Amino acid sequence: MTIDLPVIWAAIIGLGVFLYVMLDGFDLGIGLLFPFFDAKADRDVMLNTVAPVWDGNETFLVLGGAGLYGAFPVVYSTLLPANYLPLILMVIGLIFRGAAFELRAKARRTQHLWDLAFIGGSALATFCQGIVLGSLLQGIRIVDGRFAGGPFDWLSPFSVFCGFGVLITYATLGCGWLILKTDADLQRRMRLLMRPLACALLGAMALVSLWTVMGLPAVAQRWFGSGNLGWFLPVPILVLACVWGIFRSVRLRHEAMPFLLTLALCFLGYTGLVISIWPNIVPPSLTIWQASSSPSSQLFALVGTVIVLPIILVYNALQYRVFHGKVREGDAGYH
């Protein structure tokens, strides 16, 4: 039996990207929620819920990027030139956010400035991720395996809306996480915020789906003309069920369910993305097989990944196990 290495690597990179969205999404979302909570004590608690784990969450961004470079190097000569500016701005946002994490706890007179850096860095990194997602969905012009577009092809109404959609997604994830990790008045206010965020997320998903079908004929063909419709039909029903479940769990004061159902919404949206572009890795024309490195390179990297990936997964699972439980005002914080 022949092993299809490009498919295996596409699955590994897809897993890495989804884990990054799932894990780093909620701690980026906390930065997006900061403007709604002015009190220093509230902000300290919000940060302390992710202080032990945020570094580990970003491991999966490194995994996806390194795997992409090793397994699909042609992507670097197409996707990156097409999105240089938003990717550079994303990195700048992550740098500001990381610096704010480290320095705001030690600052006194300038702590409000580091709070602004945390908010701005989180928003910039999140928005740029959405821009890149929109650029990928709308397609990238490729000629002879190279990017053939202009420096601002990534900028379009669709990609900008995707940027706002990812902002809403991460804010909802962050809110669900804080319902799980906090209590008392802060948790109560998070519950109040969860309902409008869930509605906004549902609206963003509906608009992106409609825009994709009506504005991107290649994607519409994959949904309705290539036998994928049967896979896609349950998705809208499951999305509505998840949003209904979020409302119900908030009303019944469940603590974990709003977060878990928001993760389920992210997974459903991710499956829609996979259906929209498969088997392309850079739409509309570059498939995973065309973008692949040599089989020997992919096999060599796969051996290392098979060893390292379980260690990463176990490490991340252990950090969440060790730091489980509620975080309250006055607990030992990030120092």
Coordinates of C-alpha atoms in Angstrom, one line a residue:
M1 CA 0.0 0.0 0.0
T2 CA 1.4 3.4 -1.0
I3 CA 1.5 6.0 1.7
D4 CA 0.3 9.4 0.4
L5 CA 2.7 11.7 2.3
P6 CA 1.2 15.0 1.2
V7 CA -2.2 14.0 2.6
I8 CA -0.5 13.0 5.9
W9 CA 1.3 16.2 6.1
A10 CA -1.8 18.2 5.2
A11 CA -3.6 16.5 8.1
I12 CA -0.7 17.3 10.5
I13 CA -0.6 20.9 9.5
G14 CA -4.4 21.2 9.6
L15 CA -4.3 19.7 13.1
G16 CA -1.6 22.2 14.2
V17 CA -3.5 25.2 12.8
F18 CA -6.8 24.1 14.4
L19 CA -5.1 23.6 17.8
Y20 CA -3.5 27.0 17.5
V21 CA -6.9 28.6 16.8
M22 CA -8.6 26.7 19.6
L23 CA -5.9 27.4 22.2
D24 CA -4.3 30.7 21.3
G25 CA -7.7 32.0 20.2
F26 CA -9.1 32.2 23.7
D27 CA -6.1 33.9 25.2
L28 CA -6.0 36.4 22.3
G29 CA -9.7 36.8 23.0
I30 CA -8.9 37.9 26.6
G31 CA -7.0 40.9 25.2
L32 CA -10.0 41.7 23.0
L33 CA -12.2 41.7 26.1
F34 CA -10.0 44.0 28.2
P35 CA -11.7 47.2 27.0
F36 CA -15.0 46.0 28.6
F37 CA -13.4 45.7 32.0
D38 CA -11.6 48.7 33.4
A39 CA -10.8 47.6 36.9
K40 CA -7.3 46.5 37.6
A41 CA -8.4 43.6 39.7
D42 CA -10.6 42.2 36.9
R43 CA -7.8 42.5 34.4
D44 CA -5.4 40.8 36.7
V45 CA -7.7 37.9 37.1
M46 CA -8.4 37.7 33.4
L47 CA -4.6 37.5 32.6
N48 CA -3.9 35.1 35.4
T49 CA -6.3 32.5 33.9
V50 CA -3.9 32.2 30.9
A51 CA -0.6 33.2 32.3
P52 CA 0.6 29.6 32.9
V53 CA -0.4 28.3 29.4
W54 CA -0.2 31.1 26.8
D55 CA 3.4 30.3 25.8
G56 CA 2.5 26.7 25.2
N57 CA -0.6 27.6 23.2
E58 CA 1.7 29.3 20.6
T59 CA 3.7 26.1 20.1
F60 CA 1.2 25.0 17.6
L61 CA 1.7 28.1 15.4
V62 CA 5.4 27.1 15.3
L63 CA 4.5 23.5 14.5
G64 CA 2.2 24.6 11.6
G65 CA 4.8 27.0 10.2
A66 CA 7.7 24.6 10.5
G67 CA 5.7 21.7 9.0
L68 CA 4.5 23.9 6.1
Y69 CA 8.1 24.9 5.3
G70 CA 9.4 21.3 5.4
A71 CA 6.5 19.6 3.6
F72 CA 5.1 22.3 1.3
P73 CA 8.0 24.8 0.5
V74 CA 6.2 26.1 -2.6
V75 CA 3.6 27.6 -0.2
Y76 CA 6.3 29.9 1.1
S77 CA 6.9 31.3 -2.4
T78 CA 3.2 31.9 -3.0
L79 CA 1.2 32.5 0.2
L80 CA 3.9 34.5 2.0
P81 CA 4.6 37.0 -0.8
A82 CA 0.9 37.5 -1.2
N83 CA 0.5 38.4 2.5
Y84 CA 3.8 39.9 3.5
L85 CA 2.3 43.0 5.2
P86 CA -0.5 41.4 7.2
L87 CA 1.9 38.6 8.3
I88 CA 4.5 41.1 9.4
L89 CA 1.8 43.1 11.3
M90 CA 0.6 39.9 12.9
V91 CA 4.1 39.2 14.2
I92 CA 4.4 42.8 15.5
G93 CA 1.1 42.4 17.3
L94 CA 2.3 39.1 18.9
I95 CA 5.5 40.8 20.0
F96 CA 3.7 43.7 21.6
R97 CA 1.3 41.3 23.3
G98 CA 4.1 39.1 24.6
A99 CA 6.0 42.1 26.0
A100 CA 2.9 43.4 27.7
F101 CA 2.4 40.0 29.3
E102 CA 5.9 40.1 30.8
L103 CA 6.1 43.7 31.7
R104 CA 2.6 44.9 32.9
A105 CA 2.9 42.9 36.1
K106 CA 6.2 44.6 36.9
A107 CA 5.1 48.1 35.9
R108 CA 3.5 50.5 38.3
R109 CA 3.0 54.0 36.8
T110 CA 3.0 52.7 33.2
Q111 CA 0.8 49.6 33.7
H112 CA -2.1 51.3 31.7
L113 CA 0.2 51.7 28.7
W114 CA 1.1 48.0 28.8
D115 CA -2.6 47.2 29.0
L116 CA -3.1 49.2 25.8
A117 CA -0.2 47.3 24.2
F118 CA -1.8 44.0 25.2
I119 CA -5.2 45.1 23.8
G120 CA -3.6 46.5 20.6
G121 CA -1.3 43.6 20.1
S122 CA -4.1 41.1 20.5
A123 CA -6.4 42.9 18.2
L124 CA -3.8 43.5 15.5
A125 CA -2.6 39.8 15.5
T126 CA -6.2 38.5 15.4
F127 CA -7.3 40.9 12.7
C128 CA -4.3 40.1 10.5
Q129 CA -5.0 36.3 10.9
G130 CA -8.5 37.0 9.6
I131 CA -7.1 39.0 6.7
V132 CA -4.8 36.1 5.7
L133 CA -7.7 33.7 5.9
G134 CA -9.8 35.9 3.7
S135 CA -6.9 36.2 1.2
L136 CA -6.6 32.5 1.1
L137 CA -10.3 31.9 0.5
Q138 CA -10.6 34.4 -2.3
G139 CA -7.6 32.9 -4.1
I140 CA -4.1 33.9 -4.9
R141 CA -2.8 34.4 -8.4
I142 CA -0.1 31.9 -9.3
V143 CA 1.9 31.5 -12.5
D144 CA 4.5 28.8 -12.9
G145 CA 4.5 28.0 -9.2
R146 CA 5.1 31.7 -8.2
F147 CA 3.0 34.5 -6.9
A148 CA 2.0 36.7 -9.8
G149 CA -0.2 39.3 -8.0
G150 CA 0.3 42.7 -6.5
P151 CA 1.5 43.7 -3.0
F152 CA -2.1 44.6 -1.9
D153 CA -4.1 41.8 -3.5
W154 CA -4.8 40.6 0.1
L155 CA -6.8 43.8 0.8
S156 CA -10.4 43.4 -0.2
P157 CA -13.9 43.9 1.5
F158 CA -14.1 40.1 1.9
S159 CA -10.7 39.7 3.7
V160 CA -11.4 42.7 5.9
F161 CA -14.7 41.2 6.9
C162 CA -13.0 37.9 7.6
G163 CA -10.6 39.9 9.9
F164 CA -13.6 41.2 11.9
G165 CA -15.1 37.7 11.9
V166 CA -11.9 36.3 13.5
L167 CA -12.0 39.1 16.1
I168 CA -15.6 38.1 17.1
T169 CA -14.6 34.4 17.1
Y170 CA -11.6 34.9 19.5
A171 CA -13.6 37.3 21.7
T172 CA -16.3 34.6 22.1
L173 CA -13.7 32.0 22.9
G174 CA -12.1 34.2 25.5
C175 CA -15.5 34.9 27.1
G176 CA -16.3 31.2 27.3
W177 CA -12.9 30.5 28.8
L178 CA -13.4 33.2 31.5
I179 CA -16.8 31.8 32.4
L180 CA -15.0 28.5 33.0
K181 CA -12.1 29.9 35.0
T182 CA -13.6 32.7 37.0
D183 CA -16.5 33.1 39.5
A184 CA -18.5 35.7 41.4
D185 CA -19.2 39.1 39.7
L186 CA -16.6 38.7 36.9
Q187 CA -18.2 35.4 35.8
R188 CA -21.7 36.9 36.0
R189 CA -20.6 39.8 33.7
M190 CA -19.0 37.3 31.3
R191 CA -22.3 35.4 31.1
L192 CA -24.1 38.6 30.2
L193 CA -21.5 39.3 27.5
M194 CA -21.6 35.7 26.1
R195 CA -25.0 36.0 24.5
P196 CA -24.4 39.0 22.3
L197 CA -21.0 37.6 21.3
A198 CA -22.6 34.3 20.3
C199 CA -25.2 36.1 18.2
A200 CA -22.5 38.2 16.6
L201 CA -20.5 35.0 15.9
L202 CA -23.5 33.3 14.3
G203 CA -24.1 36.4 12.1
A204 CA -20.4 36.5 11.0
M205 CA -20.4 32.8 10.1
A206 CA -23.6 33.2 8.1
L207 CA -22.4 36.3 6.3
V208 CA -19.0 34.7 5.5
S209 CA -20.7 31.5 4.2
L210 CA -23.1 33.5 2.0
W211 CA -20.4 35.8 0.7
T212 CA -18.2 32.8 -0.1
V213 CA -21.0 31.1 -2.1
M214 CA -22.1 34.2 -3.9
G215 CA -18.7 35.9 -4.5
L216 CA -16.3 33.0 -5.0
P217 CA -17.6 30.7 -7.8
A218 CA -14.7 28.2 -7.3
V219 CA -15.7 27.7 -3.7
A220 CA -19.4 27.4 -4.6
Q221 CA -18.5 24.7 -7.1
R222 CA -16.8 22.7 -4.4
W223 CA -19.8 23.0 -2.1
F224 CA -22.5 22.3 -4.5
G225 CA -21.0 20.7 -7.6
S226 CA -18.4 18.2 -6.5
G227 CA -20.3 15.8 -4.2
N228 CA -19.3 17.7 -1.1
L229 CA -22.9 19.0 -0.4
G230 CA -23.7 15.9 1.6
W231 CA -20.8 16.5 4.0
F232 CA -21.8 20.2 4.3
L233 CA -25.5 19.9 4.8
P234 CA -25.4 19.0 8.6
V235 CA -23.1 22.0 9.3
P236 CA -25.7 24.8 9.4
I237 CA -28.0 22.7 11.7
L238 CA -25.1 21.9 14.0
V239 CA -24.1 25.6 14.1
L240 CA -27.6 26.6 15.2
A241 CA -27.7 23.8 17.7
C242 CA -24.4 25.0 19.2
V243 CA -25.6 28.6 19.5
W244 CA -28.9 27.4 21.1
G245 CA -26.8 25.3 23.5
I246 CA -24.6 28.4 24.4
F247 CA -27.8 30.4 25.3
R248 CA -29.2 27.5 27.3
S249 CA -26.0 26.7 29.2
V250 CA -25.6 30.4 30.1
R251 CA -29.2 30.5 31.4
L252 CA -28.6 27.4 33.4
R253 CA -25.3 28.7 34.7
H254 CA -23.2 25.8 33.3
E255 CA -19.5 26.7 33.5
A256 CA -17.7 24.5 30.9
M257 CA -20.4 24.2 28.3
P258 CA -20.3 27.7 26.8
F259 CA -16.6 27.3 26.1
L260 CA -16.9 23.8 24.7
L261 CA -19.8 24.8 22.4
T262 CA -17.8 27.7 21.1
L263 CA -14.9 25.4 20.4
A264 CA -17.5 23.2 18.5
L265 CA -18.5 26.3 16.5
C266 CA -14.8 26.9 15.6
F267 CA -14.5 23.2 14.5
L268 CA -17.6 23.5 12.3
G269 CA -16.2 26.7 10.7
Y270 CA -12.9 24.9 10.2
T271 CA -14.5 22.0 8.4
G272 CA -16.2 24.5 6.1
L273 CA -12.8 26.0 5.3
V274 CA -11.4 22.5 4.5
I275 CA -14.3 21.7 2.2
S276 CA -13.9 25.1 0.5
I277 CA -10.3 24.6 -0.5
W278 CA -9.5 20.9 -0.6
P279 CA -7.4 19.5 -2.2
N280 CA -5.8 22.9 -2.8
I281 CA -3.4 24.3 -0.3
V282 CA -3.2 27.7 -2.0
P283 CA -6.5 28.3 -3.9
P284 CA -7.5 28.4 -6.6
S285 CA -5.0 26.1 -8.3
L286 CA -2.1 24.9 -6.2
T287 CA -2.8 21.4 -4.8
I288 CA -1.0 19.7 -1.9
W289 CA 0.7 17.4 -4.4
Q290 CA 2.0 20.3 -6.6
A291 CA 3.3 22.1 -3.5
S292 CA 5.0 19.1 -1.9
S293 CA 8.7 18.8 -1.2
S294 CA 10.4 15.5 -2.2
P295 CA 9.1 12.3 -0.6
S296 CA 12.5 11.7 1.1
S297 CA 12.3 15.2 2.8
Q298 CA 8.7 14.6 3.8
L299 CA 9.5 11.2 5.2
F300 CA 12.5 12.4 7.1
A301 CA 10.5 15.3 8.7
L302 CA 7.6 12.9 9.4
V303 CA 9.8 10.6 11.5
G304 CA 10.8 13.6 13.7
T305 CA 7.2 14.8 13.9
V306 CA 5.9 11.4 15.0
I307 CA 8.4 11.6 17.9
V308 CA 7.9 15.3 18.9
L309 CA 4.2 15.8 18.3
P310 CA 3.0 13.4 21.1
I311 CA 5.4 15.1 23.5
I312 CA 4.0 18.5 22.6
L313 CA 0.4 17.2 23.1
V314 CA 1.2 15.5 26.4
Y315 CA 3.0 18.7 27.6
N316 CA 0.1 20.9 26.8
A317 CA -2.4 18.5 28.3
L318 CA -0.3 18.4 31.5
Q319 CA -0.1 22.2 31.8
Y320 CA -3.9 22.4 31.7
R321 CA -4.2 19.6 34.2
V322 CA -1.8 21.2 36.6
F323 CA -3.3 24.7 36.4
H324 CA -7.0 23.6 36.3
G325 CA -9.5 25.2 38.6
K326 CA -10.8 28.7 39.3
V327 CA -8.7 31.8 39.3
R328 CA -9.8 34.5 41.9
E329 CA -8.8 37.9 42.9
G330 CA -5.8 37.8 45.3
D331 CA -4.5 34.5 43.9
A332 CA -0.7 34.3 43.1
G333 CA -0.4 36.0 39.8
Y334 CA 2.0 36.4 36.9
H335 CA 5.3 37.7 38.4

